[in-house]
CSV table of C-alpha atoms in Angstrom, one decimal:
chain,number,residue,atom,x,y,z
A,22,UNK,CA,108.8,66.1,169.1
A,23,UNK,CA,111.4,65.5,166.4
A,24,UNK,CA,114.2,66.6,168.7
A,25,UNK,CA,113.7,63.5,170.9
A,26,UNK,CA,113.5,61.0,168.1
A,27,UNK,CA,116.7,59.3,169.2
A,28,UNK,CA,114.9,58.3,172.5
A,29,UNK,CA,112.2,56.3,170.7
A,30,UNK,CA,114.3,53.2,170.2
A,31,UNK,CA,115.4,53.1,173.8
A,32,UNK,CA,111.9,53.4,175.1
A,33,UNK,CA,110.2,50.9,172.8
A,34,UNK,CA,111.2,47.8,174.7
A,35,UNK,CA,112.4,49.4,177.9
A,36,UNK,CA,111.8,47.0,180.8
A,37,UNK,CA,113.5,49.0,183.5
A,38,UNK,CA,113.2,52.7,184.4
A,39,UNK,CA,114.7,54.9,181.7
A,40,UNK,CA,117.9,56.8,182.5
A,41,UNK,CA,117.7,59.6,179.9
A,42,UNK,CA,121.3,59.0,178.8
A,43,UNK,CA,121.3,59.6,175.0
A,44,UNK,CA,123.6,57.3,173.2
A,45,UNK,CA,124.7,59.8,170.7
A,46,UNK,CA,126.3,62.2,173.1
A,47,UNK,CA,127.5,59.9,175.9
A,48,UNK,CA,125.9,59.6,179.3
A,49,UNK,CA,126.1,63.0,180.8
A,50,UNK,CA,126.4,65.8,178.3
A,51,UNK,CA,122.7,66.2,177.6
A,52,UNK,CA,120.8,69.4,177.0
A,53,UNK,CA,118.5,70.8,179.7
A,54,UNK,CA,115.5,70.0,177.5
A,55,UNK,CA,116.6,66.4,177.1
A,56,UNK,CA,117.0,66.1,180.9
A,57,UNK,CA,113.5,67.6,181.3
A,58,UNK,CA,112.1,65.1,178.7
A,59,UNK,CA,113.9,62.2,180.4
A,60,UNK,CA,112.4,63.3,183.8
A,61,UNK,CA,108.9,63.1,182.4
A,62,UNK,CA,109.5,59.6,181.0
A,63,UNK,CA,111.1,58.4,184.3
A,64,UNK,CA,108.1,59.9,186.3
A,65,UNK,CA,105.7,58.1,183.9
A,66,UNK,CA,107.5,54.8,184.3
A,67,UNK,CA,107.7,55.0,188.1
A,68,UNK,CA,104.0,56.0,188.2
A,69,UNK,CA,103.0,53.1,186.0
A,70,UNK,CA,105.0,50.6,188.1
A,71,UNK,CA,103.4,51.9,191.3
A,72,UNK,CA,99.9,51.7,190.0
A,73,UNK,CA,100.5,48.3,188.4
A,74,UNK,CA,101.4,47.1,191.8
A,75,UNK,CA,98.5,48.8,193.6
A,76,UNK,CA,100.7,51.3,195.4
A,77,UNK,CA,99.2,54.8,195.7
A,78,UNK,CA,101.1,57.9,196.8
A,79,UNK,CA,99.1,60.5,198.8
A,80,UNK,CA,99.2,64.2,197.9
A,81,UNK,CA,101.0,64.8,201.3
A,82,UNK,CA,103.7,62.2,200.7
A,83,UNK,CA,107.3,63.5,200.5
A,84,UNK,CA,109.8,60.7,200.0
A,85,UNK,CA,113.6,60.5,199.4
A,86,UNK,CA,115.2,57.8,197.4
A,87,UNK,CA,118.8,57.3,198.4
A,88,UNK,CA,121.0,55.1,196.1
A,89,UNK,CA,124.3,53.4,196.9
A,90,UNK,CA,126.8,54.1,194.1
A,91,UNK,CA,128.4,50.6,194.1
A,92,UNK,CA,125.5,48.1,194.6
A,93,UNK,CA,122.9,50.6,193.3
A,94,UNK,CA,120.7,49.5,196.3
A,95,UNK,CA,117.9,52.0,196.8
A,96,UNK,CA,116.4,52.9,200.1
A,97,UNK,CA,113.2,54.9,200.6
A,98,UNK,CA,112.5,57.2,203.5
A,99,UNK,CA,109.8,59.8,204.1
A,100,UNK,CA,106.4,60.5,205.6
A,101,UNK,CA,104.5,57.5,204.2
A,102,UNK,CA,103.4,54.3,205.9
A,103,UNK,CA,106.2,51.9,206.6
A,104,UNK,CA,104.5,49.2,204.5
A,105,UNK,CA,104.3,51.6,201.5
A,106,UNK,CA,107.9,52.6,201.9
A,107,UNK,CA,108.9,49.0,201.9
A,108,UNK,CA,106.8,48.1,198.9
A,109,UNK,CA,108.2,51.0,196.9
A,110,UNK,CA,111.7,50.0,197.9
A,111,UNK,CA,111.2,46.4,196.7
A,112,UNK,CA,109.7,47.6,193.4
A,113,UNK,CA,112.5,50.0,192.6
A,114,UNK,CA,115.2,47.5,193.5
A,115,UNK,CA,113.9,45.2,190.8
A,116,UNK,CA,116.1,44.8,187.6
A,117,UNK,CA,118.1,47.9,186.8
A,118,UNK,CA,115.5,50.3,188.2
A,119,UNK,CA,117.6,51.7,191.0
A,120,UNK,CA,120.8,51.9,188.9
A,121,UNK,CA,118.9,53.8,186.2
A,122,UNK,CA,117.4,56.2,188.7
A,123,UNK,CA,120.9,56.8,190.1
A,124,UNK,CA,122.2,57.4,186.5
A,125,UNK,CA,119.2,59.7,185.8
A,126,UNK,CA,119.8,61.7,189.0
A,127,UNK,CA,123.6,61.9,188.1
A,128,UNK,CA,122.9,63.2,184.6
A,129,UNK,CA,120.6,65.9,186.1
A,130,UNK,CA,123.3,67.0,188.5
A,131,UNK,CA,125.3,68.4,185.6
A,132,UNK,CA,124.6,71.5,183.5
A,133,UNK,CA,124.7,71.5,179.7
A,134,UNK,CA,128.5,72.1,179.9
A,135,UNK,CA,129.0,68.9,181.9
A,136,UNK,CA,129.8,70.8,185.2
A,137,UNK,CA,128.5,69.4,188.5
A,138,UNK,CA,125.9,71.8,189.8
A,139,UNK,CA,124.7,69.8,192.8
A,140,UNK,CA,126.0,70.0,196.4
A,141,UNK,CA,125.8,66.3,196.8
A,142,UNK,CA,128.6,65.7,194.3
A,143,UNK,CA,132.1,66.8,193.7
A,144,UNK,CA,135.2,65.5,191.8
A,145,UNK,CA,136.6,63.7,194.8
A,146,UNK,CA,133.4,61.6,195.0
A,147,UNK,CA,133.3,61.2,191.3
A,148,UNK,CA,136.8,59.9,191.2
A,149,UNK,CA,136.2,57.5,194.0
A,150,UNK,CA,133.1,56.2,192.2
A,151,UNK,CA,134.8,55.7,188.8
A,152,UNK,CA,137.8,54.1,190.5
A,153,UNK,CA,135.7,51.5,192.4
A,154,UNK,CA,133.7,50.6,189.2
A,155,UNK,CA,136.9,50.4,187.1
A,156,UNK,CA,138.6,48.0,189.7
A,157,UNK,CA,135.4,46.0,190.2
A,158,UNK,CA,134.6,45.6,186.5
A,159,UNK,CA,138.3,44.7,185.7
A,160,UNK,CA,139.1,42.4,188.6
A,161,UNK,CA,135.8,41.4,190.2
A,162,UNK,CA,137.0,42.6,193.6
A,163,UNK,CA,135.6,45.3,195.9
A,164,UNK,CA,138.4,47.8,196.3
A,165,UNK,CA,137.0,48.9,199.7
A,166,UNK,CA,137.9,45.6,201.3
A,167,UNK,CA,141.5,45.6,200.1
A,168,UNK,CA,144.4,46.2,202.5
A,169,UNK,CA,147.5,48.3,201.5
A,170,UNK,CA,150.7,46.3,201.9
A,171,UNK,CA,154.2,46.9,200.5
A,172,UNK,CA,153.1,49.1,197.6
A,173,UNK,CA,150.1,47.2,196.5
A,174,UNK,CA,146.6,46.3,197.6
A,175,UNK,CA,145.8,42.8,198.9
A,176,UNK,CA,142.3,41.3,198.7
A,177,UNK,CA,140.9,39.4,201.6
A,178,UNK,CA,141.8,36.1,199.9
A,179,UNK,CA,145.4,37.2,199.5
A,180,UNK,CA,145.2,38.3,195.8
A,181,UNK,CA,147.6,41.1,194.7
A,182,UNK,CA,144.9,43.4,193.3
A,183,UNK,CA,147.3,45.9,191.6
A,184,UNK,CA,149.0,43.1,189.7
A,185,UNK,CA,145.6,41.6,188.7
A,186,UNK,CA,144.3,45.0,187.7
A,187,UNK,CA,147.4,45.6,185.5
A,188,UNK,CA,147.1,42.1,183.9
A,189,UNK,CA,143.4,42.5,183.1
A,190,UNK,CA,143.3,46.2,182.2
A,191,UNK,CA,142.3,46.8,178.6
A,192,UNK,CA,144.8,49.6,178.1
A,193,UNK,CA,147.9,50.9,179.7
A,194,UNK,CA,146.8,54.5,180.0
A,195,UNK,CA,143.7,53.5,182.0
A,196,UNK,CA,145.8,51.4,184.3
A,197,UNK,CA,148.2,54.3,184.9
A,198,UNK,CA,145.4,56.7,185.7
A,199,UNK,CA,143.5,54.4,188.0
A,200,UNK,CA,146.4,52.7,189.7
A,201,UNK,CA,147.9,56.1,190.6
A,202,UNK,CA,144.5,57.3,191.9
A,203,UNK,CA,144.1,54.1,193.9
A,204,UNK,CA,147.5,54.4,195.5
A,205,UNK,CA,146.4,57.8,196.8
A,206,UNK,CA,144.0,55.8,199.0
A,207,UNK,CA,146.9,53.9,200.6
A,208,UNK,CA,147.6,56.7,203.0
A,209,UNK,CA,144.0,57.5,204.1
A,210,UNK,CA,142.0,54.4,203.2
A,211,UNK,CA,138.6,54.4,201.6
A,212,UNK,CA,136.6,57.3,202.9
A,213,UNK,CA,132.9,56.5,203.3
A,214,UNK,CA,132.0,60.2,203.3
A,215,UNK,CA,133.3,60.4,199.7
A,216,UNK,CA,131.0,57.7,198.4
A,217,UNK,CA,128.7,59.1,195.7
A,218,UNK,CA,125.4,58.1,197.4
A,219,UNK,CA,122.8,60.1,195.5
A,220,UNK,CA,119.5,61.3,197.0
A,221,UNK,CA,116.5,62.4,194.9
A,222,UNK,CA,113.1,63.5,196.2
A,223,UNK,CA,109.8,62.0,195.2
A,224,UNK,CA,106.2,63.2,195.8
A,225,UNK,CA,102.9,63.0,194.0
A,226,UNK,CA,104.2,65.1,191.2
A,227,UNK,CA,107.2,62.8,190.6
A,228,UNK,CA,110.9,63.1,191.1
A,229,UNK,CA,112.5,66.4,192.3
A,230,UNK,CA,116.2,67.3,192.6
A,231,UNK,CA,117.8,67.8,196.0
A,232,UNK,CA,120.8,70.1,196.4
A,233,UNK,CA,120.8,72.2,193.3
A,234,UNK,CA,119.4,75.6,192.2
A,235,UNK,CA,118.0,74.5,188.9
A,236,UNK,CA,116.0,71.3,189.2
A,237,UNK,CA,113.8,69.3,186.8
A,238,UNK,CA,110.9,68.5,189.2
A,239,UNK,CA,107.4,69.7,188.4
A,240,UNK,CA,107.7,72.6,190.8
A,241,UNK,CA,111.4,73.3,190.1
A,242,UNK,CA,111.5,73.9,186.3
A,243,UNK,CA,110.3,77.5,185.9
A,244,UNK,CA,113.8,78.4,184.8
A,245,UNK,CA,113.3,76.1,181.8
A,246,UNK,CA,110.7,78.5,180.6
A,247,UNK,CA,113.1,81.4,180.7
A,248,UNK,CA,112.0,82.6,184.1
A,249,UNK,CA,114.4,82.0,187.0
A,250,UNK,CA,112.7,80.5,190.1
A,251,UNK,CA,114.0,83.3,192.3
A,252,UNK,CA,112.6,86.1,190.1
A,253,UNK,CA,109.3,84.2,189.8
A,254,UNK,CA,109.0,83.9,193.6
A,255,UNK,CA,110.1,87.4,194.3
A,256,UNK,CA,107.2,88.8,192.1
A,257,UNK,CA,104.5,86.8,193.8
């Protein structure tokens, strides 16, 4: 439909799985309908990739894709044959597939007002995620491996990372924000439980959301039609 015209360009030559992030409104602030539309595209793409590689998903299959927020490495668990799980994992770790599925899941974890509505995520995790990427993209170093010494962070090779971060930061305000946030880790270190690892379910109907009331999976989206899932279930 005309409302989704802006997606056409992105999809025309899309090699990897589509994220659903519309360029015009930034990555997260998408309407519910846009997210629903993106979900149908992502499902179609995953389905095409599976069938192209001769992988079929049984009606009983119930899988979980778990994606690391730093390396975007995707792991698959669930009730399918180990060979199948391994094949799907290999396939979805090609190119930017896993990163884009992470991004799509992340977009769907926000409501139309950009608030997080999923129990897997919170601001602490979000801040840790953005800090890591900011440091990595600016310096090339993994902040998790740095040691706090005398008011700065020292990399394993002895580099003063705060100094390098300051030198390479594109703007002072960004440096102030992230260096202050980073120094808060000096006391407690990098907490693994605050890593923004995202899980999203997958079955024969496609992806479904885990940890939120209003999902975009095939059996989760009754609320999109103006009927809330709970009312619908209560009347059955």
